[in-house]
Short mmCIF file of C-alpha atoms in Angstrom, two decimals:
data_model
loop_
_atom_site.label_atom_id
_atom_site.label_comp_id
_atom_site.label_asym_id
_atom_site.label_seq_id
_atom_site.Cartn_x
_atom_site.Cartn_y
_atom_site.Cartn_z
CA ASP S 1108 9.90 -16.14 -3.51
CA ALA S 1109 6.97 -15.11 -5.69
CA ARG S 1110 7.08 -11.48 -6.65
CA VAL S 1111 5.15 -8.77 -8.47
CA THR S 1112 7.15 -7.52 -11.45
CA GLN S 1113 6.82 -3.96 -12.66
CA THR S 1114 8.39 -2.47 -15.77
CA PRO S 1115 10.02 -0.13 -16.43
CA ARG S 1116 11.71 0.71 -13.10
CA HIS S 1117 12.40 4.25 -14.23
CA LYS S 1118 10.90 6.36 -16.99
CA VAL S 1119 11.72 9.90 -18.04
CA THR S 1120 9.48 11.36 -20.69
CA GLU S 1121 8.50 14.68 -22.17
CA MET S 1122 5.19 16.32 -21.46
CA GLY S 1123 2.54 15.19 -23.91
CA GLN S 1124 4.01 11.75 -24.53
CA GLU S 1125 2.19 8.50 -23.83
CA VAL S 1126 3.48 6.41 -20.93
CA THR S 1127 2.66 2.74 -20.39
CA MET S 1128 3.52 0.96 -17.14
CA ARG S 1129 3.23 -2.81 -16.84
CA CYS S 1130 2.69 -5.16 -13.95
CA GLN S 1131 2.90 -8.94 -13.74
CA PRO S 1132 1.00 -10.04 -10.61
CA ILE S 1133 1.79 -13.16 -8.65
CA LEU S 1134 0.31 -16.26 -10.27
CA GLY S 1135 -2.95 -17.14 -8.56
CA HIS S 1136 -3.58 -13.68 -7.13
CA ASN S 1137 -6.95 -12.43 -8.34
CA THR S 1138 -6.80 -8.87 -6.99
CA VAL S 1139 -4.55 -6.19 -8.47
CA PHE S 1140 -4.16 -2.61 -7.25
CA TRP S 1141 -2.48 0.43 -8.81
CA TYR S 1142 -1.21 3.12 -6.42
CA ARG S 1143 0.55 6.43 -6.98
CA GLN S 1144 2.96 7.74 -4.34
CA THR S 1145 4.02 11.37 -4.05
CA MET S 1146 5.47 13.35 -1.19
CA MET S 1147 2.42 15.59 -1.03
CA GLN S 1148 -0.40 13.06 -1.41
CA GLY S 1149 1.14 9.89 -0.04
CA LEU S 1150 -0.21 6.59 -1.41
CA GLU S 1151 -3.29 7.14 -3.55
CA LEU S 1152 -5.35 4.27 -4.91
CA LEU S 1153 -5.84 4.73 -8.64
CA ALA S 1154 -7.59 1.53 -9.67
CA TYR S 1155 -8.15 -2.05 -8.71
CA PHE S 1156 -9.16 -5.26 -10.43
CA ARG S 1157 -10.67 -8.50 -9.22
CA ASN S 1158 -10.56 -11.47 -11.54
CA ARG S 1159 -9.42 -9.03 -14.26
CA ALA S 1160 -12.57 -6.93 -13.98
CA PRO S 1161 -12.11 -3.26 -13.06
CA LEU S 1162 -13.94 -2.65 -9.78
CA ASP S 1163 -12.99 0.87 -8.83
CA ASP S 1164 -11.06 3.51 -10.71
CA SER S 1165 -12.59 6.53 -9.01
CA GLY S 1166 -9.16 7.71 -7.88
CA MET S 1167 -7.89 7.95 -11.42
CA PRO S 1168 -8.10 11.05 -13.65
CA LYS S 1169 -10.27 9.62 -16.42
CA ASP S 1170 -9.33 12.08 -19.11
CA ARG S 1171 -5.73 10.92 -19.32
CA PHE S 1172 -5.34 7.72 -17.33
CA SER S 1173 -6.54 4.24 -18.23
CA ALA S 1174 -6.01 0.88 -16.57
CA GLU S 1175 -6.56 -2.52 -18.11
CA MET S 1176 -5.91 -6.16 -17.40
CA PRO S 1177 -5.83 -7.92 -20.77
CA ASP S 1178 -5.04 -11.26 -19.13
CA ALA S 1179 -4.32 -12.71 -15.71
CA THR S 1180 -0.58 -12.18 -16.08
CA LEU S 1181 -0.57 -8.54 -17.13
CA ALA S 1182 -1.99 -5.27 -15.83
CA THR S 1183 -1.27 -1.97 -17.55
CA LEU S 1184 -1.56 1.67 -16.57
CA LYS S 1185 -1.42 4.24 -19.34
CA ILE S 1186 -1.14 8.01 -19.24
CA GLN S 1187 -1.89 9.93 -22.43
CA PRO S 1188 -0.93 12.73 -22.63
CA SER S 1189 1.48 12.87 -19.69
CA GLU S 1190 1.96 16.04 -17.65
CA PRO S 1191 4.66 17.12 -15.18
CA ARG S 1192 2.21 16.69 -12.27
CA ASP S 1193 2.06 12.97 -13.09
CA SER S 1194 5.65 12.60 -11.86
CA ALA S 1195 5.48 10.04 -9.05
CA VAL S 1196 6.23 6.45 -8.15
CA TYR S 1197 3.54 4.08 -9.40
CA PHE S 1198 3.11 0.82 -7.52
CA CYS S 1199 1.26 -2.30 -8.48
CA ALA S 1200 0.20 -4.76 -5.78
CA SER S 1201 -1.50 -8.13 -5.96
CA GLY S 1202 -3.22 -10.38 -3.45
CA PRO S 1203 -5.40 -13.48 -3.18
CA ASN S 1204 -8.40 -11.62 -1.68
CA ARG S 1205 -9.06 -14.36 0.84
CA ASP S 1206 -7.81 -15.82 4.10
CA PRO S 1207 -5.09 -16.14 5.12
CA TRP S 1208 -4.48 -12.41 4.79
CA ASP S 1209 -0.73 -12.59 4.62
CA GLY S 1210 -0.35 -9.29 2.92
CA TYR S 1211 -0.71 -7.82 -0.47
CA THR S 1212 2.59 -8.00 -2.34
CA PHE S 1213 3.92 -4.84 -3.92
CA GLY S 1214 6.11 -4.51 -6.97
CA SER S 1215 9.25 -2.38 -6.89
CA GLY S 1216 7.42 0.52 -8.51
CA THR S 1217 7.91 2.62 -11.62
CA ARG S 1218 9.48 6.01 -10.97
CA LEU S 1219 8.02 8.34 -13.57
CA THR S 1220 9.46 11.75 -14.33
CA VAL S 1221 7.65 13.99 -16.82
CA VAL S 1222 9.66 17.00 -17.95
CA ALA C 1497 -12.99 11.82 6.46
CA GLN C 1498 -9.70 10.00 6.64
CA LYS C 1499 -10.04 6.24 6.79
CA ILE C 1500 -6.58 5.71 8.23
CA THR C 1501 -4.85 8.30 10.41
CA GLN C 1502 -1.21 8.22 11.42
CA THR C 1503 -0.63 11.24 13.64
CA GLN C 1504 3.16 10.98 13.95
CA PRO C 1505 4.89 12.30 10.81
CA GLY C 1506 8.30 11.48 12.29
CA MET C 1507 9.75 9.75 15.33
CA PHE C 1508 13.15 9.10 16.85
CA VAL C 1509 14.00 6.07 18.93
CA GLN C 1510 17.23 4.98 20.55
CA GLU C 1511 18.71 1.73 19.27
CA LYS C 1512 17.60 -1.30 21.33
CA GLU C 1513 14.59 0.50 22.76
CA ALA C 1514 10.95 -0.23 21.92
CA VAL C 1515 8.82 2.17 19.91
CA THR C 1516 5.09 2.46 19.23
CA LEU C 1517 3.74 3.85 15.97
CA ASP C 1518 0.14 5.01 16.15
CA CYS C 1519 -2.68 4.18 13.75
CA THR C 1520 -6.40 4.87 14.05
CA TYR C 1521 -8.98 3.83 11.51
CA ASP C 1522 -12.56 4.47 10.58
CA THR C 1523 -14.97 1.89 9.18
CA SER C 1524 -18.55 0.82 9.72
CA ASP C 1525 -18.02 -2.66 8.33
CA PRO C 1526 -17.61 -5.44 10.94
CA SER C 1527 -15.24 -7.41 8.71
CA TYR C 1528 -11.97 -5.66 8.04
CA GLY C 1529 -8.25 -6.09 8.45
CA LEU C 1530 -5.28 -3.93 9.30
CA PHE C 1531 -1.80 -4.15 7.80
CA TRP C 1532 1.51 -2.51 8.51
CA TYR C 1533 4.07 -2.01 5.76
CA LYS C 1534 7.66 -0.80 5.93
CA GLN C 1535 9.18 1.33 3.17
CA PRO C 1536 12.96 1.75 3.49
CA SER C 1537 14.86 4.35 1.53
CA SER C 1538 15.20 1.91 -1.36
CA GLY C 1539 11.47 2.37 -1.95
CA GLU C 1540 10.03 -1.11 -1.82
CA MET C 1541 6.93 -1.83 0.26
CA ILE C 1542 7.49 -4.67 2.72
CA PHE C 1543 4.58 -6.37 4.48
CA LEU C 1544 5.16 -6.64 8.24
CA ILE C 1545 2.03 -7.79 10.07
CA TYR C 1546 -1.71 -8.29 9.73
CA GLN C 1547 -4.63 -8.15 12.23
CA GLY C 1548 -8.13 -9.27 11.34
CA SER C 1549 -11.13 -7.61 12.95
CA TYR C 1550 -12.33 -10.92 14.38
CA ASP C 1551 -8.95 -12.05 15.67
CA GLN C 1552 -9.08 -12.54 19.43
CA GLN C 1553 -5.38 -12.10 20.03
CA ASN C 1554 -2.99 -9.36 19.02
CA ALA C 1555 -0.84 -10.29 16.04
CA THR C 1556 2.88 -10.79 16.51
CA GLU C 1557 5.70 -11.38 14.01
CA GLY C 1558 9.16 -11.51 15.51
CA ARG C 1559 9.99 -8.07 16.89
CA TYR C 1560 6.73 -6.63 15.57
CA SER C 1561 3.46 -6.73 17.45
CA LEU C 1562 0.17 -5.04 16.83
CA ASN C 1563 -1.67 -3.45 19.75
CA PHE C 1564 -5.25 -3.85 18.51
CA GLN C 1565 -7.88 -1.92 20.48
CA LYS C 1566 -11.10 -2.51 18.58
CA ALA C 1567 -13.36 -0.25 20.65
CA ARG C 1568 -10.96 2.64 20.21
CA LYS C 1569 -10.37 1.76 16.55
CA SER C 1570 -6.65 1.77 16.94
CA ALA C 1571 -4.01 -0.61 15.63
CA ASN C 1572 -0.63 0.56 16.85
CA LEU C 1573 2.58 -1.12 15.73
CA VAL C 1574 5.11 -1.92 18.43
CA ILE C 1575 8.70 -2.59 17.42
CA SER C 1576 10.78 -4.08 20.20
CA ALA C 1577 14.56 -3.79 20.46
CA SER C 1578 14.91 -1.26 17.63
CA GLN C 1579 17.73 -1.75 15.16
CA LEU C 1580 19.39 0.74 12.83
CA GLY C 1581 17.84 -1.13 9.91
CA ASP C 1582 14.38 -0.27 11.23
CA SER C 1583 14.83 3.32 10.05
CA ALA C 1584 12.17 3.70 7.35
CA MET C 1585 8.67 4.93 6.58
CA TYR C 1586 5.92 2.85 8.13
CA PHE C 1587 2.43 2.72 6.67
CA CYS C 1588 -0.76 1.50 8.28
CA ALA C 1589 -3.40 0.19 5.86
CA MET C 1590 -6.92 -1.15 6.11
CA ARG C 1591 -8.68 -3.80 4.06
CA GLU C 1592 -12.46 -3.47 4.00
CA PRO C 1593 -15.17 -4.69 1.67
CA ALA C 1594 -15.76 -2.48 -1.34
CA HIS C 1595 -19.12 -0.74 -1.64
CA ASN C 1596 -20.05 -2.92 -4.57
CA ASN C 1597 -19.31 -6.00 -2.47
CA ALA C 1598 -17.08 -7.41 -5.15
CA GLY C 1599 -13.77 -7.35 -3.38
CA ASN C 1600 -11.72 -5.55 -0.81
CA MET C 1601 -10.37 -2.02 -0.87
CA LEU C 1602 -6.93 -1.34 0.60
CA THR C 1603 -6.47 2.18 1.96
CA PHE C 1604 -3.26 3.62 3.39
CA GLY C 1605 -2.46 6.21 6.03
CA GLY C 1606 0.01 9.01 5.50
CA GLY C 1607 2.91 7.17 7.09
CA THR C 1608 5.36 7.71 9.96
CA ARG C 1609 9.07 8.16 9.37
CA LEU C 1610 11.02 6.31 12.04
CA MET C 1611 14.64 7.17 12.68
CA VAL C 1612 16.69 4.90 14.92
CA LYS C 1613 19.59 6.60 16.69
CA PRO C 1614 22.77 4.65 17.44
#
């Protein structure tokens, strides 16, 4: 089965450090989403890309977060500097953005803890 | 305003019984789609079922069916013959065209935690 691969699975870092999360979307999928999941806020859309172009990152704190897609096989989400309130699970999802709409596929997530 | 509303934070159901999880949505676009995802305690997001706004029939996938009522803007998930392994968080999500017309946004509701009792 094709899958979305996220690395690392877990990350513990100190406040102020840079964090980089990586996502390898499914080959042929041209839409990539980044979500953050917390108990309080649920699933928040941070950014999304279509054909590697960033289309919407309005949900992302611009002063510390950045999202890029340097090529079709890699999407990155960076936090610099990290803060304890960034602790969450970060999901990447990819999809073909066309019929048949058989679901966007999620990665296993990166569980980030900032201490 | 919330795009996707799931009014049941938690629900119990007896094993082997059917259960309905509610989802209402808000969009002005005629072309949209509704998804349901399952998130077990392990954390992964598992796609269950999809309903397009132009689909004439309600979607079904095994024990899952989607009760799509377009005029009421509701897309409830029905799980028949509940099993212990169905205990999880369930998320309703909507795909709709982005404002810049360059793709589709995918927005999630707050989720419903389903607990199946033996």
